[in-house]
Tab-separated table of C-alpha atoms in Angstrom:
chain	number	residue	atom	x	y	z
A	303	MET	CA	93.819	-79.664	-123.171
A	304	ALA	CA	92.895	-80.722	-126.703
A	305	VAL	CA	95.808	-81.370	-129.035
A	306	SER	CA	96.478	-83.737	-131.869
A	307	ILE	CA	99.144	-84.882	-134.257
A	308	ALA	CA	99.673	-88.165	-136.057
A	309	PRO	CA	103.438	-88.173	-136.689
A	310	TYR	CA	103.644	-87.703	-140.420
A	311	CYS	CA	106.683	-89.876	-141.135
A	312	LEU	CA	105.206	-92.922	-139.428
A	313	SER	CA	103.670	-96.035	-140.893
A	314	PHE	CA	101.986	-98.235	-138.292
A	315	SER	CA	101.552	-101.959	-138.802
A	316	GLN	CA	98.495	-103.033	-140.755
A	317	GLN	CA	98.305	-106.505	-139.188
A	318	THR	CA	94.777	-106.414	-137.824
A	319	CYS	CA	95.225	-109.720	-136.017
A	320	HIS	CA	97.660	-108.082	-133.606
A	321	SER	CA	95.991	-107.165	-130.306
A	322	ASN	CA	97.938	-103.917	-130.023
A	323	TYR	CA	96.685	-102.883	-133.428
A	324	ILE	CA	93.085	-103.629	-132.452
A	325	SER	CA	93.274	-101.569	-129.265
A	326	LYS	CA	94.926	-98.701	-131.150
A	327	HIS	CA	92.315	-98.886	-133.877
A	328	ILE	CA	89.488	-98.649	-131.332
A	329	ALA	CA	91.147	-95.725	-129.573
A	330	LEU	CA	91.835	-93.976	-132.864
A	331	SER	CA	88.198	-94.376	-133.900
A	332	LYS	CA	87.126	-92.659	-130.684
A	333	TYR	CA	89.716	-89.959	-131.321
A	334	ARG	CA	88.406	-89.380	-134.835
A	335	ARG	CA	84.852	-89.080	-133.524
A	336	ASP	CA	86.043	-86.353	-131.171
A	337	ILE	CA	87.593	-84.552	-134.109
A	338	ARG	CA	84.392	-84.820	-136.164
A	339	ARG	CA	82.445	-83.385	-133.227
A	340	GLY	CA	84.761	-80.389	-133.250
A	341	CYS	CA	86.287	-81.091	-129.841
A	342	LEU	CA	89.874	-80.877	-131.036
A	343	ARG	CA	89.765	-78.130	-133.648
A	344	ARG	CA	92.141	-75.251	-133.130
A	345	PRO	CA	91.663	-71.614	-134.120
A	346	GLN	CA	92.943	-70.369	-137.457
A	347	ILE	CA	96.353	-68.711	-137.209
A	348	LEU	CA	96.262	-65.050	-138.187
A	349	PRO	CA	98.371	-63.819	-141.131
A	350	SER	CA	101.376	-61.656	-140.339
A	351	THR	CA	100.609	-57.943	-140.131
A	352	LEU	CA	103.714	-57.382	-142.290
A	353	GLY	CA	102.278	-59.446	-145.150
A	354	ASP	CA	101.064	-56.320	-146.954
A	355	ALA	CA	104.001	-54.074	-146.049
A	356	VAL	CA	106.366	-52.505	-148.549
A	357	GLY	CA	110.103	-53.095	-148.897
A	358	LEU	CA	111.997	-56.384	-148.767
A	359	ARG	CA	109.732	-59.190	-147.534
A	360	VAL	CA	110.765	-62.703	-146.546
A	361	PHE	CA	108.144	-65.446	-146.400
A	362	VAL	CA	108.708	-68.900	-144.912
A	363	LEU	CA	107.121	-72.270	-145.568
A	364	SER	CA	107.961	-75.923	-144.932
A	365	ASP	CA	106.580	-79.411	-145.514
A	366	LEU	CA	104.643	-78.757	-148.707
A	367	HIS	CA	104.206	-82.479	-149.504
A	368	THR	CA	102.827	-81.777	-152.956
A	369	ASP	CA	102.472	-85.480	-153.737
A	370	TYR	CA	99.068	-84.799	-152.178
A	371	THR	CA	96.804	-83.327	-154.859
A	372	GLU	CA	95.289	-80.819	-152.409
A	373	ASN	CA	98.745	-79.496	-151.531
A	374	MET	CA	99.789	-79.134	-155.170
A	375	GLU	CA	96.551	-77.235	-155.827
A	376	TRP	CA	97.335	-74.971	-152.862
A	377	VAL	CA	100.686	-74.089	-154.448
A	378	LYS	CA	99.087	-73.496	-157.842
A	379	CYS	CA	96.566	-71.147	-156.223
A	380	LEU	CA	99.234	-68.863	-154.745
A	381	PRO	CA	98.900	-65.386	-156.293
A	382	THR	CA	101.053	-64.893	-159.385
A	383	VAL	CA	101.730	-61.177	-158.830
A	384	ARG	CA	101.565	-60.465	-155.088
A	385	TYR	CA	104.977	-61.977	-154.244
A	386	LYS	CA	106.901	-60.950	-157.381
A	387	ASN	CA	109.445	-58.884	-155.428
A	388	ASP	CA	109.641	-61.162	-152.401
A	389	ILE	CA	111.790	-63.943	-150.973
A	390	LEU	CA	110.511	-67.405	-150.058
A	391	ILE	CA	112.390	-69.761	-147.738
A	392	VAL	CA	111.385	-73.396	-148.288
A	393	ALA	CA	112.507	-75.488	-145.313
A	394	GLY	CA	112.342	-78.929	-146.931
A	395	ASP	CA	109.925	-81.770	-147.697
A	396	VAL	CA	108.660	-80.375	-150.974
A	397	ALA	CA	107.722	-83.683	-152.611
A	398	GLU	CA	108.607	-87.344	-152.631
A	399	THR	CA	108.810	-87.704	-156.423
A	400	TYR	CA	111.149	-85.732	-158.665
A	401	LYS	CA	108.284	-84.875	-161.030
A	402	ASN	CA	106.293	-83.188	-158.275
A	403	PHE	CA	109.424	-81.554	-156.883
A	404	ILE	CA	110.307	-79.808	-160.124
A	405	VAL	CA	106.694	-78.759	-160.770
A	406	THR	CA	106.403	-77.320	-157.254
A	407	MET	CA	109.696	-75.461	-157.290
A	408	SER	CA	108.964	-74.075	-160.763
A	409	LEU	CA	105.609	-72.759	-159.565
A	410	LEU	CA	107.209	-71.138	-156.523
A	411	LYS	CA	110.011	-69.571	-158.556
A	412	ASP	CA	107.420	-68.120	-160.946
A	413	ARG	CA	105.700	-66.432	-158.015
A	414	PHE	CA	108.661	-65.220	-155.924
A	415	GLU	CA	111.692	-63.256	-157.041
A	416	HIS	CA	114.009	-65.362	-154.874
A	417	VAL	CA	113.442	-68.893	-153.568
A	418	LEU	CA	115.837	-70.618	-151.139
A	419	TYR	CA	115.682	-74.312	-150.283
A	420	VAL	CA	117.167	-77.083	-148.169
A	421	PRO	CA	116.229	-80.765	-148.622
A	422	GLY	CA	114.049	-82.699	-146.221
A	423	ASN	CA	113.855	-86.433	-145.674
A	424	HIS	CA	110.827	-86.954	-147.950
A	425	ASP	CA	112.650	-85.195	-150.786
A	426	LEU	CA	115.313	-87.919	-150.668
A	427	TRP	CA	113.052	-90.965	-150.678
A	428	CYS	CA	113.828	-93.386	-153.488
A	429	ARG	CA	110.551	-95.212	-153.923
A	430	HIS	CA	107.938	-94.797	-156.678
A	431	GLU	CA	110.747	-93.564	-158.927
A	432	GLY	CA	111.471	-96.793	-160.827
A	433	GLU	CA	115.199	-97.187	-161.406
A	434	ILE	CA	115.905	-93.471	-161.866
A	435	TYR	CA	118.062	-93.138	-158.740
A	436	LEU	CA	120.545	-95.652	-157.430
A	437	ASP	CA	120.405	-94.083	-153.973
A	438	SER	CA	119.562	-90.955	-151.995
A	439	HIS	CA	123.010	-89.475	-152.699
A	440	GLN	CA	122.224	-89.457	-156.394
A	441	LYS	CA	118.770	-88.008	-155.824
A	442	LEU	CA	120.177	-85.250	-153.612
A	443	LYS	CA	122.599	-84.264	-156.355
A	444	LYS	CA	119.765	-84.290	-158.896
A	445	LEU	CA	117.603	-82.018	-156.721
A	446	LEU	CA	120.436	-79.540	-156.121
A	447	ASP	CA	121.283	-79.487	-159.849
A	448	THR	CA	117.604	-78.872	-160.603
A	449	CYS	CA	117.511	-75.988	-158.141
A	450	ARG	CA	120.479	-74.381	-159.860
A	451	GLY	CA	118.745	-74.737	-163.204
A	452	LEU	CA	115.584	-73.105	-161.876
A	453	GLY	CA	117.430	-70.300	-160.116
A	454	VAL	CA	116.527	-71.630	-156.666
A	455	GLN	CA	119.257	-70.854	-154.126
A	456	THR	CA	120.742	-73.535	-151.878
A	457	SER	CA	123.707	-71.418	-150.737
A	458	PRO	CA	123.931	-68.344	-148.478
A	459	MET	CA	122.985	-64.974	-149.957
A	460	VAL	CA	122.605	-61.328	-148.936
A	461	LEU	CA	119.682	-59.125	-149.972
A	462	ASP	CA	119.360	-55.498	-148.848
A	463	GLY	CA	121.650	-56.126	-145.901
A	464	LEU	CA	119.799	-59.251	-144.735
A	465	GLY	CA	121.820	-62.466	-144.634
A	466	ILE	CA	120.002	-65.730	-145.371
A	467	ILE	CA	121.857	-68.988	-144.739
A	468	PRO	CA	120.562	-72.477	-145.673
A	469	LEU	CA	121.872	-75.239	-143.404
A	470	PHE	CA	121.952	-78.871	-144.514
A	471	SER	CA	121.123	-81.329	-141.744
A	472	TRP	CA	119.841	-84.775	-140.764
A	473	TYR	CA	118.665	-86.317	-137.505
A	474	HIS	CA	120.287	-88.748	-135.062
A	475	GLU	CA	118.779	-90.806	-132.227
A	476	SER	CA	121.080	-89.421	-129.528
A	477	PHE	CA	119.481	-85.996	-130.084
A	478	ASP	CA	116.775	-87.279	-127.720
A	479	ARG	CA	117.953	-86.919	-124.113
A	480	GLU	CA	114.636	-86.877	-122.317
A	481	GLU	CA	113.206	-89.665	-120.207
A	482	GLU	CA	111.636	-92.593	-122.069
A	483	ILE	CA	107.967	-93.527	-121.948
A	484	THR	CA	107.862	-97.164	-120.828
A	485	SER	CA	104.190	-97.593	-119.893
A	486	ILE	CA	103.122	-98.415	-123.461
A	487	HIS	CA	104.430	-100.521	-126.292
A	488	VAL	CA	105.356	-98.567	-129.415
A	489	LEU	CA	106.859	-99.709	-132.677
A	490	PRO	CA	110.648	-99.508	-133.052
A	491	LEU	CA	111.979	-96.724	-135.247
A	492	GLU	CA	112.854	-99.106	-138.074
A	493	MET	CA	109.202	-100.112	-138.378
A	494	ALA	CA	107.607	-96.756	-137.678
A	495	CYS	CA	109.749	-94.411	-139.761
A	496	LYS	CA	109.700	-94.884	-143.541
A	497	ASP	CA	113.077	-93.170	-143.930
A	498	PHE	CA	114.804	-96.392	-142.895
A	499	LYS	CA	113.594	-98.059	-146.097
A	500	ALA	CA	112.711	-95.217	-148.451
A	501	CYS	CA	116.128	-93.524	-148.162
A	502	LYS	CA	119.112	-95.426	-149.512
A	503	TRP	CA	122.580	-94.484	-148.249
A	504	SER	CA	126.082	-95.809	-148.699
A	505	LYS	CA	127.121	-98.484	-146.203
A	506	GLU	CA	129.079	-96.168	-143.911
A	507	LEU	CA	126.003	-93.982	-143.289
A	508	SER	CA	123.080	-94.991	-141.108
A	509	ASN	CA	119.876	-93.606	-139.608
A	510	GLY	CA	120.790	-95.527	-136.471
A	511	ASP	CA	123.781	-93.392	-135.437
A	512	ILE	CA	125.208	-89.906	-135.874
A	513	SER	CA	126.912	-90.582	-139.224
A	514	LEU	CA	124.195	-89.082	-141.430
A	515	ALA	CA	123.931	-85.992	-139.241
A	516	LEU	CA	127.691	-85.453	-139.537
A	517	TYR	CA	127.606	-86.127	-143.280
A	518	PHE	CA	124.999	-83.443	-143.921
A	519	ASP	CA	126.542	-80.999	-141.468
A	520	ALA	CA	129.860	-81.276	-143.325
A	521	MET	CA	128.104	-80.046	-146.479
A	522	ASN	CA	127.870	-76.633	-144.815
A	523	GLU	CA	131.645	-76.289	-144.555
A	524	LYS	CA	132.030	-75.180	-148.172
A	525	ASN	CA	130.045	-72.039	-147.343
A	526	GLN	CA	132.087	-70.994	-144.325
A	527	SER	CA	133.848	-68.078	-146.037
A	528	VAL	CA	130.539	-66.671	-147.278
A	529	ILE	CA	128.995	-67.149	-143.834
A	530	LYS	CA	131.881	-65.267	-142.218
A	531	GLU	CA	131.366	-62.406	-144.645
A	532	ILE	CA	127.639	-62.341	-143.829
A	533	GLN	CA	128.438	-62.271	-140.103
A	534	ASN	CA	130.765	-59.309	-140.633
A	535	THR	CA	128.462	-57.284	-142.889
A	536	CYS	CA	124.844	-58.110	-141.990
A	537	ASN	CA	123.056	-56.835	-138.909
A	538	GLN	CA	120.218	-59.335	-139.342
A	539	ILE	CA	120.551	-63.002	-140.275
A	540	ILE	CA	118.027	-65.744	-140.972
A	541	THR	CA	119.281	-69.332	-140.954
A	542	PHE	CA	117.082	-72.238	-141.948
A	543	SER	CA	117.060	-76.035	-141.973
A	544	HIS	CA	114.565	-78.823	-142.417
A	545	PHE	CA	115.331	-80.626	-139.183
A	546	VAL	CA	114.897	-79.464	-135.598
A	547	PRO	CA	117.879	-77.911	-133.778
A	548	ARG	CA	116.631	-78.220	-130.173
A	549	GLN	CA	114.477	-80.806	-128.433
A	550	GLU	CA	112.575	-78.001	-126.692
A	551	LEU	CA	111.048	-77.236	-130.113
A	552	CYS	CA	109.021	-80.439	-129.923
A	553	PRO	CA	106.351	-81.341	-127.352
A	554	GLU	CA	107.337	-83.665	-124.533
A	555	LYS	CA	107.096	-87.396	-125.243
A	556	ARG	CA	104.047	-87.904	-123.053
A	557	MET	CA	102.180	-85.492	-125.341
A	558	LEU	CA	102.972	-87.460	-128.507
A	559	PHE	CA	101.112	-90.352	-130.093
A	560	TYR	CA	104.533	-91.746	-131.033
A	561	PRO	CA	106.811	-91.025	-128.050
A	562	LYS	CA	109.929	-92.043	-129.973
A	563	LEU	CA	109.438	-89.137	-132.386
A	564	PRO	CA	112.235	-86.987	-130.838
A	565	LYS	CA	114.767	-89.621	-131.939
A	566	ILE	CA	114.063	-88.886	-135.616
A	567	ILE	CA	113.678	-85.127	-135.747
A	568	GLY	CA	116.861	-83.257	-134.897
A	569	SER	CA	120.584	-82.783	-134.647
A	570	ASP	CA	122.999	-81.407	-132.076
A	571	CYS	CA	125.372	-80.545	-134.944
A	572	LEU	CA	122.697	-78.257	-136.319
A	573	GLU	CA	122.206	-76.284	-133.121
A	574	PHE	CA	125.985	-75.956	-132.711
A	575	ARG	CA	126.260	-74.544	-136.223
A	576	ILE	CA	123.348	-72.158	-135.661
A	577	ARG	CA	125.038	-70.842	-132.499
A	578	SER	CA	128.327	-70.455	-134.387
A	579	ILE	CA	126.486	-68.104	-136.752
A	580	HIS	CA	124.141	-66.203	-134.436
A	581	GLY	CA	126.323	-66.348	-131.338
A	582	VAL	CA	126.041	-68.398	-128.167
A	583	GLU	CA	123.784	-65.782	-126.579
A	584	GLY	CA	121.873	-65.042	-129.781
A	585	SER	CA	120.476	-61.562	-130.469
A	586	PRO	CA	117.207	-59.793	-131.365
A	587	SER	CA	118.363	-59.909	-134.998
A	588	ALA	CA	118.743	-63.717	-135.049
A	589	CYS	CA	116.109	-66.028	-136.495
A	590	HIS	CA	116.126	-69.714	-137.434
A	591	VAL	CA	113.406	-71.336	-139.555
A	592	PHE	CA	112.879	-75.105	-139.482
A	593	GLY	CA	110.333	-77.768	-140.457
A	594	HIS	CA	109.811	-81.542	-140.274
A	595	THR	CA	107.456	-82.054	-137.312
A	596	HIS	CA	104.420	-80.203	-138.733
A	597	PHE	CA	103.987	-78.341	-135.436
A	598	CYS	CA	103.530	-74.597	-135.878
A	599	TRP	CA	106.120	-72.971	-133.659
A	600	ASP	CA	107.356	-69.495	-132.812
A	601	SER	CA	109.482	-68.999	-129.719
A	602	VAL	CA	112.716	-67.444	-128.517
A	603	LEU	CA	115.229	-69.744	-126.825
A	604	HIS	CA	118.496	-68.348	-125.514
A	605	GLY	CA	118.302	-65.289	-127.713
A	606	ILE	CA	117.333	-66.890	-131.038
A	607	ARG	CA	113.858	-66.869	-132.529
A	608	TYR	CA	112.791	-70.294	-133.882
A	609	VAL	CA	109.916	-70.456	-136.381
A	610	GLN	CA	108.119	-73.339	-138.081
A	611	ALA	CA	105.380	-72.640	-140.662
A	612	PRO	CA	104.311	-75.975	-142.211
A	613	LEU	CA	101.729	-76.524	-144.919
A	614	ALA	CA	101.565	-80.130	-143.621
A	615	TYR	CA	99.140	-82.827	-144.745
A	616	PRO	CA	95.586	-82.058	-145.927
A	617	ARG	CA	94.077	-83.974	-142.998
A	618	GLU	CA	96.134	-81.882	-140.577
A	619	ARG	CA	94.970	-78.636	-142.113
A	620	LYS	CA	91.341	-79.722	-142.050
A	621	ARG	CA	91.658	-80.264	-138.307
A	622	ARG	CA	93.730	-77.077	-138.014
A	623	MET	CA	96.482	-79.088	-136.395
A	624	ASN	CA	98.834	-76.677	-138.166
A	625	GLY	CA	96.578	-73.671	-137.702
A	626	GLY	CA	94.950	-73.952	-141.120
A	627	ASP	CA	96.415	-72.619	-144.370
A	628	LYS	CA	95.126	-69.046	-144.742
A	629	TRP	CA	98.166	-67.624	-142.956
A	630	LEU	CA	100.720	-69.303	-145.230
A	631	PRO	CA	103.276	-68.506	-146.433
A	632	PHE	CA	104.194	-66.632	-143.268
A	633	CYS	CA	105.910	-63.242	-143.618
A	634	VAL	CA	108.717	-63.386	-141.060
A	635	TYR	CA	110.578	-60.248	-142.166
A	636	SER	CA	109.623	-57.006	-143.905
A	637	ASN	CA	111.156	-53.598	-144.476
A	638	GLY	CA	114.048	-54.076	-142.098
A	639	LYS	CA	112.357	-55.792	-139.161
A	640	PHE	CA	111.074	-59.183	-138.054
A	641	SER	CA	107.344	-59.784	-137.820
A	642	ASP	CA	105.331	-60.252	-134.670
A	643	ARG	CA	105.135	-63.861	-133.524
A	644	LEU	CA	102.676	-66.366	-134.956
A	645	SER	CA	99.348	-66.232	-133.170
A	646	PRO	CA	97.702	-68.372	-132.009
A	647	CYS	CA	100.519	-70.929	-132.156
A	648	TYR	CA	99.393	-73.847	-130.036
A	649	TRP	CA	102.492	-75.610	-128.734
A	650	SER	CA	104.852	-72.658	-128.430
A	651	ASP	CA	102.001	-70.735	-126.770
A	652	TYR	CA	101.613	-73.626	-124.342
A	653	TYR	CA	105.307	-73.713	-123.441
A	654	SER	CA	105.466	-69.945	-123.073
A	655	THR	CA	103.303	-70.319	-119.947
A	656	ASN	CA	103.947	-73.928	-118.870
A	657	PRO	CA	107.384	-75.259	-117.894
A	658	ARG	CA	108.722	-78.248	-119.756
A	659	THR	CA	108.687	-81.335	-117.487
A	660	PRO	CA	110.379	-84.157	-119.436
A	661	HIS	CA	110.790	-86.227	-116.248
A	662	ASN	CA	106.992	-86.549	-116.131
A	663	THR	CA	106.149	-89.720	-118.082
A	664	GLN	CA	102.425	-89.840	-117.330
A	665	LEU	CA	100.663	-89.952	-120.672
A	666	ALA	CA	98.591	-86.957	-121.708
A	667	PRO	CA	94.866	-87.874	-121.723
A	668	TRP	CA	94.583	-87.930	-125.519
A	669	VAL	CA	97.630	-90.199	-125.790
A	670	ALA	CA	96.298	-92.541	-123.083
A	671	ARG	CA	92.991	-92.770	-124.942
A	672	PHE	CA	94.869	-93.456	-128.172
A	673	TYR	CA	96.560	-96.457	-126.552
A	674	ASN	CA	93.265	-97.470	-124.917
A	675	GLN	CA	94.411	-96.760	-121.396
A	676	THR	CA	92.430	-95.246	-118.563
């Protein structure tokens, strides 16, 4: 099996004198050679067959990261007429800087009739901004105010009988309940994840516990009356978040170059809220869109369809780790029905035929090579 992802929110130590670094560097060099030889390239994902249909169309996209010049150019190259009557759901991580955020969202709003958005972790970083923001609270308010000014929706809405509900969220470590990988040494979260330094929160909130997840989840309470109305009047509902609602929507730890990744991706509060909207058993008319991990995903779990369609980093697209970019934005809904599933969609395809075995802690071959093990 040939798979690859370098967790995008990670920053590994640059101390070349450290033996672990040296072994990782050697393994990574071998890994990159494999990529250059074409051993790990994945097929291009095919565009949705509903992309050219008539009627109400909903497109989805996450993790634009337009601080990368290539990604900003990708946004600028989106057709200016094709999507004029359509809806775009943006599931977070638009840009790290406010300047790039407002440029990106303006471009998207010029191209789509309706744009809906929820913030991701990169959107709330407070570095490279001088003294503009005291903390991430202030930046969050600034981004939401900017969205209102641009006509970008951050609250639930109904269009042609379809309910669309943004859900604010954050991750917590206890989201990860699967067995730990202990055969290798990996950096602690505080060193590996830039959020711990780039985001600045008030003292009572922390990335190290559930407080931030509860704080963001509480932001959804103000929309409860609108959500109830949508539940009572809409036959089809799309919810969306930046973070991951279920651990099954991420590969097992032994498959990951950073096995601690599940601790910084998702929230139990989020899944509970999704089920409160779509129902415990879900339904064929229930869909949730998410982002954050840069894994393309399209699967049904307990009656709800979960979709991730990330633009991701330029290096990931070049290796087709996200399936390329020709299929984006992905049309998930058109003319009263949901689209066929993403195809090929590597990890959700894999788990559709292979059971999840989180008790198995034997490293996948590519991970073992990465850590210079045999």
